[in-house]
């Protein structure tokens, strides 16, 4: 089942009362830029959720730069904008599906399986002349019941235990220079989890920001058997989510996110670090 909806589909369902649209635009290093962009204009009916304030817990010693939010805090924020158990949620961003993918993943992890990501950026929506507005919608609050689905998440301990497991493939979603440890602009240690394969998340997408077809994605990941479990990570569990979506679009059934990702991995001093190409 696809995890994506087209621009045309969303345009045709803008007035569906059982649909909640969420603008997830966010720029790392400019924490207010996404909200400011939303206030200027957005897809009609869209609410805004912020990566730092709504889709993450405050950082601590472990858990990475964007720790998973408390289930009940997240449920309260989701419910406040009308996300209940029986509505469909469509998330979008302008960051290659990374921020929208974070919300999509969180909803599935917390047991809400009617979440999709818009296949195409907000910029593409505007370029195609589809409607935009600065008007903020009025929320009709609903109750969201979080029910954690553990098969969506890999813990640090699980990743460490499976480093040499032939049944598991670990994917690093960051840019090549960060994977190889040639540069590290964000985290205090450079490199990657030993044995991880490199698949930069933006390679799953076309130039206009839409995901490649399922067939093209299957070819992209052809080096990974569909019988294997795949654990995906990035710097802080955000830009890995487009790879999670792409793997599922390609037909992979056993896909987990290591949500703490590299910034969590290196918070444990005895965890091994690799550099260069595998």
PDB file of N, CA, C and O in Angstrom, residues 1-5 104 108 115-117 119 245 248-249:
ATOM      1  N   UNK A   1       0.847  -1.195   0.000  1.00  0.00           N
ATOM      2  CA  UNK A   1       0.000   0.000   0.000  1.00  0.00           C
ATOM      3  C   UNK A   1       0.882   1.244   0.000  1.00  0.00           C
ATOM      4  O   UNK A   1       1.815   1.344   0.791  1.00  0.00           O
ATOM      5  N   UNK A   2       0.574   2.156  -0.898  1.00  0.00           N
ATOM      6  CA  UNK A   2       1.410   3.349  -0.998  1.00  0.00           C
ATOM      7  C   UNK A   2       1.271   4.249   0.232  1.00  0.00           C
ATOM      8  O   UNK A   2       0.201   4.327   0.848  1.00  0.00           O
ATOM      9  N   UNK A   3       2.369   4.910   0.550  1.00  0.00           N
ATOM     10  CA  UNK A   3       2.385   5.865   1.667  1.00  0.00           C
ATOM     11  C   UNK A   3       2.309   7.307   1.163  1.00  0.00           C
ATOM     12  O   UNK A   3       2.473   8.242   1.939  1.00  0.00           O
ATOM     13  N   UNK A   4       2.038   7.469  -0.136  1.00  0.00           N
ATOM     14  CA  UNK A   4       2.070   8.789  -0.771  1.00  0.00           C
ATOM     15  C   UNK A   4       0.724   9.133  -1.394  1.00  0.00           C
ATOM     16  O   UNK A   4      -0.027   8.245  -1.790  1.00  0.00           O
ATOM     17  N   UNK A   5       0.435  10.425  -1.490  1.00  0.00           N
ATOM     18  CA  UNK A   5      -0.707  10.898  -2.279  1.00  0.00           C
ATOM     19  C   UNK A   5      -0.201  11.978  -3.228  1.00  0.00           C
ATOM     20  O   UNK A   5       0.729  12.725  -2.910  1.00  0.00           O
ATOM     21  N   UNK A 104       4.653  11.579   9.569  1.00  0.00           N
ATOM     22  CA  UNK A 104       4.105  10.317   9.048  1.00  0.00           C
ATOM     23  C   UNK A 104       4.585   9.139   9.872  1.00  0.00           C
ATOM     24  O   UNK A 104       3.801   8.293  10.294  1.00  0.00           O
ATOM     25  N   UNK A 108       2.381   6.606  12.529  1.00  0.00           N
ATOM     26  CA  UNK A 108       2.357   5.142  12.412  1.00  0.00           C
ATOM     27  C   UNK A 108       2.924   4.477  13.667  1.00  0.00           C
ATOM     28  O   UNK A 108       2.373   3.483  14.156  1.00  0.00           O
ATOM     29  N   UNK A 115      -2.050   7.743   7.770  1.00  0.00           N
ATOM     30  CA  UNK A 115      -1.182   8.896   7.523  1.00  0.00           C
ATOM     31  C   UNK A 115      -0.446   8.688   6.211  1.00  0.00           C
ATOM     32  O   UNK A 115       0.025   7.588   5.912  1.00  0.00           O
ATOM     33  N   UNK A 116      -0.337   9.760   5.423  1.00  0.00           N
ATOM     34  CA  UNK A 116       0.348   9.730   4.130  1.00  0.00           C
ATOM     35  C   UNK A 116       1.202  10.986   3.995  1.00  0.00           C
ATOM     36  O   UNK A 116       1.003  11.975   4.703  1.00  0.00           O
ATOM     37  N   UNK A 117       2.122  10.939   3.048  1.00  0.00           N
ATOM     38  CA  UNK A 117       2.962  12.096   2.737  1.00  0.00           C
ATOM     39  C   UNK A 117       2.607  12.582   1.336  1.00  0.00           C
ATOM     40  O   UNK A 117       2.405  11.777   0.421  1.00  0.00           O
ATOM     41  N   UNK A 119       3.200  13.640  -2.192  1.00  0.00           N
ATOM     42  CA  UNK A 119       4.280  13.307  -3.120  1.00  0.00           C
ATOM     43  C   UNK A 119       4.613  14.527  -3.976  1.00  0.00           C
ATOM     44  O   UNK A 119       4.148  14.683  -5.095  1.00  0.00           O
ATOM     45  N   UNK A 245      10.084   5.570   3.727  1.00  0.00           N
ATOM     46  CA  UNK A 245       8.962   5.619   2.779  1.00  0.00           C
ATOM     47  C   UNK A 245       9.360   4.960   1.462  1.00  0.00           C
ATOM     48  O   UNK A 245       8.621   4.124   0.911  1.00  0.00           O
ATOM     49  N   UNK A 248       9.484   1.210   1.552  1.00  0.00           N
ATOM     50  CA  UNK A 248       8.135   0.644   1.563  1.00  0.00           C
ATOM     51  C   UNK A 248       7.484   0.747   0.192  1.00  0.00           C
ATOM     52  O   UNK A 248       6.811  -0.195  -0.265  1.00  0.00           O
ATOM     53  N   UNK A 249       7.720   1.860  -0.510  1.00  0.00           N
ATOM     54  CA  UNK A 249       7.191   2.005  -1.868  1.00  0.00           C
ATOM     55  C   UNK A 249       7.824   0.973  -2.810  1.00  0.00           C
ATOM     56  O   UNK A 249       7.202   0.552  -3.787  1.00  0.00           O
TER      57      UNK A 249
END
